[in-house]
Amino acid sequence: MHFNDTKNHSEVIVSSIYYEIFLYNNAFFENLVGEFYRINKYKSNIYRKIKNEQEYFTKLSNEERLILEDLTKKEKKLLDEILKHKLIENNTTNSK
């Protein structure tokens, strides 16, 4: 996935997640979504400093790049949990 695709993909996912909150409203799901949103916000704050992939290497410190990598890993884990929870909810709803 290209640098800009990652930024846009995260924004689309967050927009979609807001819709999901209304569909799957429970504390566990809201906590997952809330944490996902916070991580996405942290990443966005760092990404605002740069305009392209070249600036990723020239303008960001090593620490910021490591933070982005760590946040991306956490974001992926949370997204997996959110999707898993959604799948369980769908299966439960469909089996009734």
mmCIF file of C-alpha atoms in Angstrom:
data_model
loop_
_atom_site.group_PDB
_atom_site.id
_atom_site.type_symbol
_atom_site.label_atom_id
_atom_site.label_comp_id
_atom_site.label_asym_id
_atom_site.label_seq_id
_atom_site.Cartn_x
_atom_site.Cartn_y
_atom_site.Cartn_z
ATOM 1 C CA MET A 1 0.000 0.000 0.000
ATOM 2 C CA HIS A 2 1.344 3.412 -0.969
ATOM 3 C CA PHE A 3 1.909 6.219 1.566
ATOM 4 C CA ASN A 4 -1.085 8.334 0.468
ATOM 5 C CA ASP A 5 -3.302 5.261 0.184
ATOM 6 C CA THR A 6 -2.606 4.521 3.847
ATOM 7 C CA LYS A 7 -3.662 8.014 4.905
ATOM 8 C CA ASN A 8 -6.867 7.938 2.835
ATOM 9 C CA HIS A 9 -7.674 4.360 3.821
ATOM 10 C CA SER A 10 -7.500 5.245 7.518
ATOM 11 C CA GLU A 11 -9.797 8.234 7.022
ATOM 12 C CA VAL A 12 -12.359 6.120 5.158
ATOM 13 C CA ILE A 13 -12.244 3.444 7.838
ATOM 14 C CA VAL A 14 -12.801 5.986 10.609
ATOM 15 C CA SER A 15 -15.800 7.430 8.729
ATOM 16 C CA SER A 16 -17.203 3.933 8.311
ATOM 17 C CA ILE A 17 -16.619 3.176 11.970
ATOM 18 C CA TYR A 18 -18.852 6.067 13.052
ATOM 19 C CA TYR A 19 -21.685 4.419 11.165
ATOM 20 C CA GLU A 20 -20.885 1.089 12.795
ATOM 21 C CA ILE A 21 -21.194 2.598 16.279
ATOM 22 C CA PHE A 22 -24.887 3.114 15.642
ATOM 23 C CA LEU A 23 -25.350 -0.434 14.396
ATOM 24 C CA TYR A 24 -23.361 -2.245 17.072
ATOM 25 C CA ASN A 25 -23.788 -0.104 20.149
ATOM 26 C CA ASN A 26 -22.285 -1.820 23.193
ATOM 27 C CA ALA A 27 -19.501 -0.949 25.625
ATOM 28 C CA PHE A 28 -16.903 -3.399 24.271
ATOM 29 C CA PHE A 29 -17.418 -2.310 20.694
ATOM 30 C CA GLU A 30 -17.416 1.375 21.651
ATOM 31 C CA ASN A 31 -14.119 0.915 23.516
ATOM 32 C CA LEU A 32 -12.540 -0.720 20.476
ATOM 33 C CA VAL A 33 -13.790 2.014 18.189
ATOM 34 C CA GLY A 34 -12.729 4.735 20.625
ATOM 35 C CA GLU A 35 -9.203 3.362 20.841
ATOM 36 C CA PHE A 36 -9.070 2.970 17.060
ATOM 37 C CA TYR A 37 -10.168 6.588 16.674
ATOM 38 C CA ARG A 38 -7.515 7.834 19.149
ATOM 39 C CA ILE A 39 -4.763 5.948 17.347
ATOM 40 C CA ASN A 40 -5.944 7.300 14.022
ATOM 41 C CA LYS A 41 -5.944 10.827 15.461
ATOM 42 C CA TYR A 42 -2.342 10.416 16.713
ATOM 43 C CA LYS A 43 -1.268 9.164 13.299
ATOM 44 C CA SER A 44 -3.048 12.033 11.561
ATOM 45 C CA ASN A 45 -1.248 14.551 13.763
ATOM 46 C CA ILE A 46 2.102 13.131 12.677
ATOM 47 C CA TYR A 47 1.082 12.803 9.006
ATOM 48 C CA ARG A 48 0.067 16.484 8.925
ATOM 49 C CA LYS A 49 3.755 17.387 9.160
ATOM 50 C CA ILE A 50 4.486 15.806 5.802
ATOM 51 C CA LYS A 51 3.123 16.029 2.264
ATOM 52 C CA ASN A 52 4.717 13.084 0.506
ATOM 53 C CA GLU A 53 6.768 9.961 0.992
ATOM 54 C CA GLN A 54 10.065 11.828 0.620
ATOM 55 C CA GLU A 55 9.180 14.103 3.541
ATOM 56 C CA TYR A 56 8.395 11.016 5.605
ATOM 57 C CA PHE A 57 12.126 10.342 5.655
ATOM 58 C CA THR A 58 13.400 13.927 5.755
ATOM 59 C CA LYS A 59 10.984 15.729 8.083
ATOM 60 C CA LEU A 60 10.054 13.034 10.576
ATOM 61 C CA SER A 61 12.433 11.994 13.308
ATOM 62 C CA ASN A 62 13.298 8.341 13.865
ATOM 63 C CA GLU A 63 11.130 8.459 16.964
ATOM 64 C CA GLU A 64 8.122 9.721 14.989
ATOM 65 C CA ARG A 65 8.589 7.027 12.356
ATOM 66 C CA LEU A 66 8.794 4.353 15.073
ATOM 67 C CA ILE A 67 5.676 5.759 16.714
ATOM 68 C CA LEU A 68 3.855 5.605 13.370
ATOM 69 C CA GLU A 69 4.922 1.989 12.874
ATOM 70 C CA ASP A 70 3.758 1.058 16.373
ATOM 71 C CA LEU A 71 0.456 2.900 15.973
ATOM 72 C CA THR A 72 -0.132 1.205 12.624
ATOM 73 C CA LYS A 73 0.389 -2.230 14.207
ATOM 74 C CA LYS A 74 -2.024 -1.363 17.020
ATOM 75 C CA GLU A 75 -4.505 0.054 14.527
ATOM 76 C CA LYS A 76 -4.454 -3.186 12.516
ATOM 77 C CA LYS A 77 -5.011 -5.293 15.658
ATOM 78 C CA LEU A 78 -7.926 -3.110 16.722
ATOM 79 C CA LEU A 79 -9.425 -3.224 13.252
ATOM 80 C CA ASP A 80 -9.202 -7.029 13.325
ATOM 81 C CA GLU A 81 -11.008 -7.043 16.691
ATOM 82 C CA ILE A 82 -13.671 -4.646 15.427
ATOM 83 C CA LEU A 83 -14.274 -6.740 12.314
ATOM 84 C CA LYS A 84 -14.298 -9.950 14.358
ATOM 85 C CA HIS A 85 -16.851 -8.420 16.728
ATOM 86 C CA LYS A 86 -18.937 -7.253 13.777
ATOM 87 C CA LEU A 87 -18.847 -10.736 12.251
ATOM 88 C CA ILE A 88 -19.968 -12.299 15.539
ATOM 89 C CA GLU A 89 -22.789 -9.742 15.816
ATOM 90 C CA ASN A 90 -23.892 -10.447 12.232
ATOM 91 C CA ASN A 91 -23.828 -14.208 12.780
ATOM 92 C CA THR A 92 -25.813 -13.858 16.011
ATOM 93 C CA THR A 93 -28.380 -11.588 14.364
ATOM 94 C CA ASN A 94 -28.729 -13.811 11.290
ATOM 95 C CA SER A 95 -29.173 -17.003 13.327
ATOM 96 C CA LYS A 96 -32.215 -15.640 15.211
#
